[in-house]
XYZ file of C-alpha atoms in Angstrom:
488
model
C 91.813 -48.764 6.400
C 93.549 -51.515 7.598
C 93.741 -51.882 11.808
C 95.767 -54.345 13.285
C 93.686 -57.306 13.800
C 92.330 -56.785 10.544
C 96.113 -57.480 9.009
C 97.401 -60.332 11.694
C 94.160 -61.812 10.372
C 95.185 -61.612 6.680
C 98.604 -62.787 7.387
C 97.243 -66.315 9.604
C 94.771 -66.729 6.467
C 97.849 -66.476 4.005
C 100.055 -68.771 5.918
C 97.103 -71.279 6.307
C 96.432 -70.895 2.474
C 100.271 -71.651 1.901
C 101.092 -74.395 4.137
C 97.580 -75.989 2.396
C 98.952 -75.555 -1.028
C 102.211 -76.706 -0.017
C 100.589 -80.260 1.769
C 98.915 -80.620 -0.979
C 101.752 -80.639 -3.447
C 103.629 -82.861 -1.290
C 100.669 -85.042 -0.451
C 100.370 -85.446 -5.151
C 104.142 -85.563 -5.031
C 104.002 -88.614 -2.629
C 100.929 -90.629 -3.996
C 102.313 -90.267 -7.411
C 105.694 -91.539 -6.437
C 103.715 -94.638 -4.550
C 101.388 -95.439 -7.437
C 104.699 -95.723 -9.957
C 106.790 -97.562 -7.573
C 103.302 -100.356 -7.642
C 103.574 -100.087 -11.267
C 106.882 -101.262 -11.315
C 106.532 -103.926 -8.336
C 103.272 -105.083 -10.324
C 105.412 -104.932 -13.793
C 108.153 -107.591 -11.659
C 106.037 -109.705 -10.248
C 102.941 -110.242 -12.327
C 103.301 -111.784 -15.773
C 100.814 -113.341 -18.689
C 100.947 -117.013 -18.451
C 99.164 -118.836 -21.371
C 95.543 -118.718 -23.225
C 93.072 -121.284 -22.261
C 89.934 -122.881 -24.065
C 86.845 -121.355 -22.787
C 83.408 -122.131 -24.029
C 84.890 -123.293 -27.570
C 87.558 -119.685 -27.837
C 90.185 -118.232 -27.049
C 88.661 -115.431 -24.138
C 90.823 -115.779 -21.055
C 94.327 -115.465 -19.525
C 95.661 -116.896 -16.985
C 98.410 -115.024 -15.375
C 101.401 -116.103 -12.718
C 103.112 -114.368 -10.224
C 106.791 -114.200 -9.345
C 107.917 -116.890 -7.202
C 109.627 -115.818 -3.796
C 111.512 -118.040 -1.318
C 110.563 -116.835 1.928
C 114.576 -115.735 2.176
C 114.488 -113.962 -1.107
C 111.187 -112.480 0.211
C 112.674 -110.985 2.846
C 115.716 -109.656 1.111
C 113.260 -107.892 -1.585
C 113.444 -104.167 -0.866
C 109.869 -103.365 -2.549
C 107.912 -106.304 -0.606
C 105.532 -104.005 0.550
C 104.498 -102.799 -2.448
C 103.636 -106.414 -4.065
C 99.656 -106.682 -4.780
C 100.296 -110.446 -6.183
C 102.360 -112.708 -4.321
C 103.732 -116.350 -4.627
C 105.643 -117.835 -1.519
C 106.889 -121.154 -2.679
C 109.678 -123.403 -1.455
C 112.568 -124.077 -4.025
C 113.508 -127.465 -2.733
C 112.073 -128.966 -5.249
C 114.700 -127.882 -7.321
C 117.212 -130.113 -5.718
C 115.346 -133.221 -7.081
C 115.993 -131.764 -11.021
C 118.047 -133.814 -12.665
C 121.114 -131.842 -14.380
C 121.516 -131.767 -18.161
C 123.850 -133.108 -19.908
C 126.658 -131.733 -20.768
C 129.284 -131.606 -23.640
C 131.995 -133.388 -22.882
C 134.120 -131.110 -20.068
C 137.675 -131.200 -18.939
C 138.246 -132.477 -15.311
C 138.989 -128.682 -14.355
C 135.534 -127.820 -15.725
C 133.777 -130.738 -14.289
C 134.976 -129.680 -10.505
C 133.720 -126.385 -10.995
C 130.388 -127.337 -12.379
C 130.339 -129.873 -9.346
C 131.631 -126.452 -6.903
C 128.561 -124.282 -8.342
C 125.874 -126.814 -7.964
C 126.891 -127.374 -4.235
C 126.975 -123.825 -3.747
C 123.577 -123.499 -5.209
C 122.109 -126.516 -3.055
C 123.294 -124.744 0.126
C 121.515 -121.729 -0.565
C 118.533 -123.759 -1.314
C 118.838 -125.236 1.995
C 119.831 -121.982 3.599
C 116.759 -120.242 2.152
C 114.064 -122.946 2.838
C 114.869 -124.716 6.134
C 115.325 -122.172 8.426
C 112.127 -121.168 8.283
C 108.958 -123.583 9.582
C 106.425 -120.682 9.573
C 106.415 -117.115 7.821
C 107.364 -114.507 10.060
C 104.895 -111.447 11.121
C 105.474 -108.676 8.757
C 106.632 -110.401 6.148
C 103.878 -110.275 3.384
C 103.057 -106.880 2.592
C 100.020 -105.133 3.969
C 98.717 -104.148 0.103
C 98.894 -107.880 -0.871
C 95.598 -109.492 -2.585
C 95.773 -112.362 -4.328
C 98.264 -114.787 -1.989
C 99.716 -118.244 -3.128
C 101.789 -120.398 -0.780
C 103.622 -123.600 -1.583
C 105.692 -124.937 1.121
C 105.286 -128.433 2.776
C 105.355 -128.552 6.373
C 104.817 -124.626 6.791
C 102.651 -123.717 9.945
C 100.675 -120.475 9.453
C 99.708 -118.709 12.802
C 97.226 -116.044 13.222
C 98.744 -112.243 11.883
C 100.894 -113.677 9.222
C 98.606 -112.693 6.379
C 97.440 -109.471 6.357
C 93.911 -108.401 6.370
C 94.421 -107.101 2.585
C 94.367 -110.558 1.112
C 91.134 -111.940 -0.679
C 92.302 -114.648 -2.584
C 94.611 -117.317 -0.742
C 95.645 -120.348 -2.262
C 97.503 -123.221 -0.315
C 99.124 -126.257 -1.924
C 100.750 -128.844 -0.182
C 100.530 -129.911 3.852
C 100.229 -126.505 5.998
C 99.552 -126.909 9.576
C 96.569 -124.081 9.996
C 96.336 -122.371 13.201
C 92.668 -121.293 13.781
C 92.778 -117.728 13.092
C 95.119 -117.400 10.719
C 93.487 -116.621 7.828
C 91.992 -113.307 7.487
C 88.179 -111.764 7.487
C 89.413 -110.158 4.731
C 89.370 -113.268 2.285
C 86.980 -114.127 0.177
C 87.896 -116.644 -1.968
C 90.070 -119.998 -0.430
C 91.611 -123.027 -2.342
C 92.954 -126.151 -1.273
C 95.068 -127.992 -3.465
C 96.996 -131.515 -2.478
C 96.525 -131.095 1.035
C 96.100 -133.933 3.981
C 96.004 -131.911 6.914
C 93.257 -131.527 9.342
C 91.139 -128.786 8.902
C 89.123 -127.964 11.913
C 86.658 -125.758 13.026
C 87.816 -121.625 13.175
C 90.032 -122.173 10.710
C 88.126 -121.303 7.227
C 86.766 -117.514 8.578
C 82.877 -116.286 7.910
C 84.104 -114.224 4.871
C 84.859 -116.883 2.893
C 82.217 -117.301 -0.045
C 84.120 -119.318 -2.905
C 85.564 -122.462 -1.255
C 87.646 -125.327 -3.918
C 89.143 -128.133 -2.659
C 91.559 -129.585 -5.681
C 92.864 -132.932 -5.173
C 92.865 -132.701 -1.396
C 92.377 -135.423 1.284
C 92.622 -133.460 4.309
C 89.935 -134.262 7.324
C 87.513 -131.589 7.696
C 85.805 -131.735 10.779
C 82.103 -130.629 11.314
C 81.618 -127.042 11.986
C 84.826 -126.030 9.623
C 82.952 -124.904 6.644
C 80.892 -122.101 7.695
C 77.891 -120.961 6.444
C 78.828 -117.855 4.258
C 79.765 -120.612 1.359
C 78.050 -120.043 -1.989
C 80.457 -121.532 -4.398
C 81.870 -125.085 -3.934
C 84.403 -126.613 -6.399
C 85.731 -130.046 -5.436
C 88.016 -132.404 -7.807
C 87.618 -136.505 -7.363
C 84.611 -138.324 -6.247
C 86.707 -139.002 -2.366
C 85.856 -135.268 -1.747
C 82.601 -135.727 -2.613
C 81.626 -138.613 -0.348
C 82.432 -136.537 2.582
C 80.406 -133.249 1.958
C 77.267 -134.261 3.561
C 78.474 -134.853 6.893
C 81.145 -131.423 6.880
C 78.393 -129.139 5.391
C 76.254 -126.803 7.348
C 72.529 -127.322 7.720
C 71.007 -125.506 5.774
C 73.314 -125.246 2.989
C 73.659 -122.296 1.769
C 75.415 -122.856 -1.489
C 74.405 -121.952 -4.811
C 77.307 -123.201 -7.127
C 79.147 -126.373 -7.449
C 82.227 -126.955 -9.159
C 83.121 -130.596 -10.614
C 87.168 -130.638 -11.264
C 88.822 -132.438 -13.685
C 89.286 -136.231 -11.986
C 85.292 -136.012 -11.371
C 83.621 -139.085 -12.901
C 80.455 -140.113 -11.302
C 77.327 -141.197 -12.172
C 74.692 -138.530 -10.984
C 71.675 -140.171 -9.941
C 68.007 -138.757 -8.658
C 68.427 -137.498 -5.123
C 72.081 -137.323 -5.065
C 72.880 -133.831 -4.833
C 70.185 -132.826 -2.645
C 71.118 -135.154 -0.309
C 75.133 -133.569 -0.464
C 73.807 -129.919 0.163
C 71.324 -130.554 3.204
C 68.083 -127.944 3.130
C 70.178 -126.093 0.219
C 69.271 -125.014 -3.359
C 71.773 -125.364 -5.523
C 70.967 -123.075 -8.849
C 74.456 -123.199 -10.639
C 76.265 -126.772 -11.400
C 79.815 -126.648 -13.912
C 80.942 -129.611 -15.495
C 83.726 -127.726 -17.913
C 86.487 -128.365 -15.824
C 85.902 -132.144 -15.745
C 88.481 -133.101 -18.712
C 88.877 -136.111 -20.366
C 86.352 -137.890 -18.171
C 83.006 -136.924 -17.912
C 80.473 -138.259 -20.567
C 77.900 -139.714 -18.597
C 73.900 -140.249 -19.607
C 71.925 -137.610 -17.514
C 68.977 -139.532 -15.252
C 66.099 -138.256 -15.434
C 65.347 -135.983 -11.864
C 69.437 -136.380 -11.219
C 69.670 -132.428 -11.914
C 67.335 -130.966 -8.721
C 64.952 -128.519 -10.294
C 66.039 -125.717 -8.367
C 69.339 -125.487 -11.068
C 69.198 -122.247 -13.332
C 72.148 -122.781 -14.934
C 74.281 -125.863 -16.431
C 77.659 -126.071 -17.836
C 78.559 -129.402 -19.100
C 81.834 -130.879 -19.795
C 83.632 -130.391 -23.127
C 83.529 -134.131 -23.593
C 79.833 -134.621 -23.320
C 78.091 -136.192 -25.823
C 75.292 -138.233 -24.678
C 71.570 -138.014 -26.357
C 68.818 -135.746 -24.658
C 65.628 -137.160 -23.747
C 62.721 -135.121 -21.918
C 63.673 -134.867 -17.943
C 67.290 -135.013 -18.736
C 67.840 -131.041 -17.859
C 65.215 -130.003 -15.062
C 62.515 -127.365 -15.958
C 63.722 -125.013 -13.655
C 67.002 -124.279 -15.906
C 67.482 -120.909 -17.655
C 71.026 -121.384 -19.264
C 72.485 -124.091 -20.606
C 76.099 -124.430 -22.261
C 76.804 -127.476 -24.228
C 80.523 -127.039 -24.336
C 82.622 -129.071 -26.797
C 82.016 -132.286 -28.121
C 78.384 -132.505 -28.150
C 76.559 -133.570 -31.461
C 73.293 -135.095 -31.051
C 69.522 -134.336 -32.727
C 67.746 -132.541 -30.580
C 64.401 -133.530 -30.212
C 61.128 -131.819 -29.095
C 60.836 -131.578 -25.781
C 64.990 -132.704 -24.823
C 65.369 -128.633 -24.052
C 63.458 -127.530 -20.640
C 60.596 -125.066 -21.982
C 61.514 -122.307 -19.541
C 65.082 -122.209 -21.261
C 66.110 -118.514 -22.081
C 69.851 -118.656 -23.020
C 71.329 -122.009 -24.889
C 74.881 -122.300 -26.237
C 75.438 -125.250 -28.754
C 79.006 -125.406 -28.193
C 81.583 -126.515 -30.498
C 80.792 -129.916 -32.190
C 76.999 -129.582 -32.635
C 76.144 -129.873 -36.582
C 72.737 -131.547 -36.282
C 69.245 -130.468 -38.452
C 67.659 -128.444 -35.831
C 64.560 -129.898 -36.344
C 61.176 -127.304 -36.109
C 59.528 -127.878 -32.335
C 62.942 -129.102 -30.504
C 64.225 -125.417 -29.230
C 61.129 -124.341 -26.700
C 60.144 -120.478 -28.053
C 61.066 -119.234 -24.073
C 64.756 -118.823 -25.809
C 66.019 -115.359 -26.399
C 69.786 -115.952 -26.924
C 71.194 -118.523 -29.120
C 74.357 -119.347 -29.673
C 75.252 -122.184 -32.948
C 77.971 -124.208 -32.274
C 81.736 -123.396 -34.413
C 80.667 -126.536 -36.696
C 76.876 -125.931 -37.496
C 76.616 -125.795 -41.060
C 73.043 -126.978 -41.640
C 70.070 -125.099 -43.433
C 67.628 -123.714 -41.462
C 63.549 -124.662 -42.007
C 60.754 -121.569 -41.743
C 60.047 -122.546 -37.664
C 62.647 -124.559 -36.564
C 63.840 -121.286 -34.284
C 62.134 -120.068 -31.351
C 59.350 -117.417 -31.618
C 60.562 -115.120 -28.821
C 64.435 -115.169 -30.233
C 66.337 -111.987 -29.685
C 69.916 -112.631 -29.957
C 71.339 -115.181 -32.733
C 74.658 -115.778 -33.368
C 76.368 -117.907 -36.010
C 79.693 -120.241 -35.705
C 82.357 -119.650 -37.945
C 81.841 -122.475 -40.334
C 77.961 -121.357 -40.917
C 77.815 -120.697 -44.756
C 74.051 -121.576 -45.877
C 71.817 -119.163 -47.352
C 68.597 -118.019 -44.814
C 65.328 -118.186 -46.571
C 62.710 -115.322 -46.087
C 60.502 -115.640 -42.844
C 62.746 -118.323 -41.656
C 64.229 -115.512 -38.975
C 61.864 -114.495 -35.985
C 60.609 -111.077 -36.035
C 61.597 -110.634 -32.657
C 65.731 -111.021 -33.318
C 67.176 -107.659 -32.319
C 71.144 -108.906 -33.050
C 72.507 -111.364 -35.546
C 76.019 -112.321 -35.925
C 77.651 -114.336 -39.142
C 80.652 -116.124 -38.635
C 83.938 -115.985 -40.363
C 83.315 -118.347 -43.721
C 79.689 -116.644 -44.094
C 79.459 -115.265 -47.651
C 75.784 -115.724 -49.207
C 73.668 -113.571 -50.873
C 71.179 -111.765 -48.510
C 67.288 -112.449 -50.041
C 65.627 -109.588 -49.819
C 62.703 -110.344 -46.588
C 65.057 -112.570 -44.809
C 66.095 -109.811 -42.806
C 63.370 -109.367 -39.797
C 61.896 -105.836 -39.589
C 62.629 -105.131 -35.864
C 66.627 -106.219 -36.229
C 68.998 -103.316 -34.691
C 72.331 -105.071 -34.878
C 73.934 -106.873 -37.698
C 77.684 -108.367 -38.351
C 78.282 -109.871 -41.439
C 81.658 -111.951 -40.500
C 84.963 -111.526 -41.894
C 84.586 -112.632 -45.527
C 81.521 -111.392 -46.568
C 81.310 -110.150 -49.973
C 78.145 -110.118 -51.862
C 75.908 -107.005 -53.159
C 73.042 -105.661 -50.898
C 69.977 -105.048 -52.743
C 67.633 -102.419 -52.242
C 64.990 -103.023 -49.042
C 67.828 -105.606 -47.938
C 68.755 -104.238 -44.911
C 65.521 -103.242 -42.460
C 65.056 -99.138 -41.692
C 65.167 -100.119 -37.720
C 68.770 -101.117 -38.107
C 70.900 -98.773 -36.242
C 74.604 -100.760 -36.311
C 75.833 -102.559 -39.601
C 79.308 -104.223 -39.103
C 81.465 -105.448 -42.145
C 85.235 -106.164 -42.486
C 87.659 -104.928 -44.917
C 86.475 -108.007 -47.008
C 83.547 -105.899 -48.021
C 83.954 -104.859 -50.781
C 80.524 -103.487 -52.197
C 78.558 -100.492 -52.425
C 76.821 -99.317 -49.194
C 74.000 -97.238 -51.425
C 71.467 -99.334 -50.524
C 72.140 -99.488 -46.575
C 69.454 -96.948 -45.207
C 71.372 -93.620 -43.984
C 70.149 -93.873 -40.450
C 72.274 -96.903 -40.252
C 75.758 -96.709 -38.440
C 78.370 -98.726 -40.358
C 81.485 -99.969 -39.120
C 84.331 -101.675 -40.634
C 86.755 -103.473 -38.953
C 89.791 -105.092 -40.405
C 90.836 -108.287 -40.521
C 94.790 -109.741 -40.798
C 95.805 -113.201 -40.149
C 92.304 -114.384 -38.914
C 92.814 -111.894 -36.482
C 90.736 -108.772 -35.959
C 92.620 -105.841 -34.971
């Protein structure tokens, strides 16, 4: 039986058991209703912005975020909820010129004239009343932060320790200390103010300065920077006495008004006691198509992008032997010759233009991922690629048959591109491939001891149109379909 204690007992480890249940409930209740009001601030203020060329396709999105005055900012009842913010100053809008209009009466002409006052007083009210951003006013869940206002002066506590991306165009005056720990990544863009030393925090790993002349002083770029980008040759001068010794970065950046000769010793001599192991040309646009020297490239550099407009001949030394990966983005059409590719080279991407002979010896046999340019359209020779290739993969304008042994019996994957349609001779295949795709508009019969036993994935489109008998069972096929040039 039951005593006393025994029962009060019972009843406290009830109530305990209930009021758990219960805080739990609420506590699901509550996080549920916070995660769908962020869905809905994220739905407002985020938005896809346009596709942009990347390494000769269509791969990436840029996105933008809603624009707030710092007025309308305020007045937003869900500010704390924003994850993606914009603060920029409408003022510019006062400089738009109006459009023209059909021809008005003078009644509607005084209240077009009434409504475009009233609309440059709010502007006014909403932008100059305010010289700095008051405490509290960016939300404490914010992460990616954009500000645009000329003449702004951020002070320390303004942005919240939340933020890891902050990106400032125009003149700010910057108050040591007021940006966070918490940010990682930091752009400049247009600005001439001073930068001086506290100001850029340890954190910061992923510095760009974009068409900025603002002062930096010594001692303002701390060490913790791994990844510089910097936009016109102006910036450039001034990096080796701003820099911290050693250097610690690994990546440069070249923007798009970059146009300068690289020469032997140059780049060293920018990143004191560094190594530098990444260098990007893509961005520079329009611009950059400039003869590499030999020994300009330091031979610590693993991995080279070069601009889409490069299209200068390779000669031995051009590319240092310490390089791993090398995109040839865009234009770039020229024979390459043995000994123009670094022999240490693992990954190499030919672009967008190439459509040279690839010429047996040129391509070093340390490759193991190849990538043909969109235009190559040239028969292959028994040699001509690398010994040790694992990964090949065909533009879309690649439409020439592949003799037998011509295909290194180390590829794993192959990829055809979209106009590929030619008979597969039986041999061609090598023995140890695991992955094939045989484009969009392939169409032609598969023999028998076509397709090697090892293969485990087989992919075809809806083009396909022939037997699969003589595709070895243990093979996985997949179709995908294909509408509009589009795969769905």
């Amino acid at each position: 039986m039951y005593n006393n204690n025994n029962i009060n007992s019972l009843i406290i480890n009830n109530d305990k058991l209930f009021f758990s249940i219960f805080r739990n409930i609420y506590l699901n209740k509550l996080i549920f209703e916070h995660v769908r009001i962020f869905k809905i601030v994220d739905k407002e203020t985020t938005q896809p912005n346009k596709k942009y060329f990347n390494n000769g396709s269509f791969t990436n999105y840029n996105v933008k975020f809603k624009e707030f005055s710092i007025k309308s900012l305020l007045n937003y009842e869900l500010r704390s909820y924003i994850k993606n913010l914009t603060i920029k100053s409408n003022s510019y809008k006062q400089q738009q010129q109006p459009q023209q209009q059909p021809q008005q009466t003078q009644q509607q002409q005084q209240q077009q004239q009434q409504q475009q006052s009233q609309q440059q007083q709010q502007i006014i009210d909403e932008d100059d009343d305010y010289f700095n951003l008051p405490v509290g006013l960016i939300g404490e869940f914010v992460e990616n932060l954009e500000i645009e206002k000329e003449g702004l002066i951020l002070m320390p506590n303004v942005i919240p320790p939340s933020v890891q991306t902050l990106k400032l165009i125009g003149n700010q005056f910057l108050v040591p200390g007021c940006i966070p720990p918490s940010v990682k990544t930091l752009i400049f863009v247009g600005s001439k103010q001073i930068i001086v030393p506290g100001v850029i925090p340890s954190s910061v790993t992923d510095l760009k300065l974009l068409n900025s002349e603002q002062p930096i002083l010594h001692g303002s770029i701390p060490q913790s920077i791994t990844s510089l980008e910097f936009e016109n040759n102006n910036e450039m001068s001034s990096l080796p006495g701003i820099l911290p010794t050693p250097s610690q970065i690994k990546k440069i950046k070249f923007g798009p008004s970059f146009n300068c000769q690289l020469k032997p010793g140059f780049i060293p001599s920018l990143f004191q006691g560094g190594q530098v192991e990444e260098i990007d040309f893509s961005f520079c646009q329009g611009v950059y198509n400039k003869p590499l020297v030999d020994g300009a490239i330091p031979n610590t550099v693993k991995v080279i992008h070069m601009s889409k407009d490069f299209n200068q001949p390779l000669e031995k030394g051009s590319f240092p032997s310490s390089l791993e990966e090398l995109y040839l983005c865009g234009q770039f059409n020229k024979q390459l010759t043995p000994y123009s590719i670094p022999k240490n080279l693992k990954t190499l991407d030919l672009g967008y233009s190439f459509d040279q002979p690839i010429v047996p010896g040129s391509l070093p046999n340390s490759i193991i991922e190849l990538g043909m340019s969109v235009c190559f359209n040239q028969s292959l020779q028994c040699g001509s690629l690398p010994l040790n290739l694992q990964n090949l993969e065909f533009g879309s304008k690649f439409n020439k048959s592949i003799p037998s042994d011509c295909l290194p019996s180390s590829l794993q994957t192959l990829k055809f591109g979209d106009d590929y349609n030619q008979p597969i001779i039986p041999g061609s295949l090598p023995s140890n491939l695991q992955s094939l795709d045989l484009g969009s508009t392939f169409n032609q019969p598969i023999e028998l001891n076509t397709i090697p036993k090892k293969l485990n994935e087989l992919y075809y489109s809806n083009s396909f149109k022939q037997s699969t008998g003589n595709i070895p069972s243990s093979c996985t096929l997949i179709e995908y379909y294909i509408n509009n040039n589009q795969q769905q």
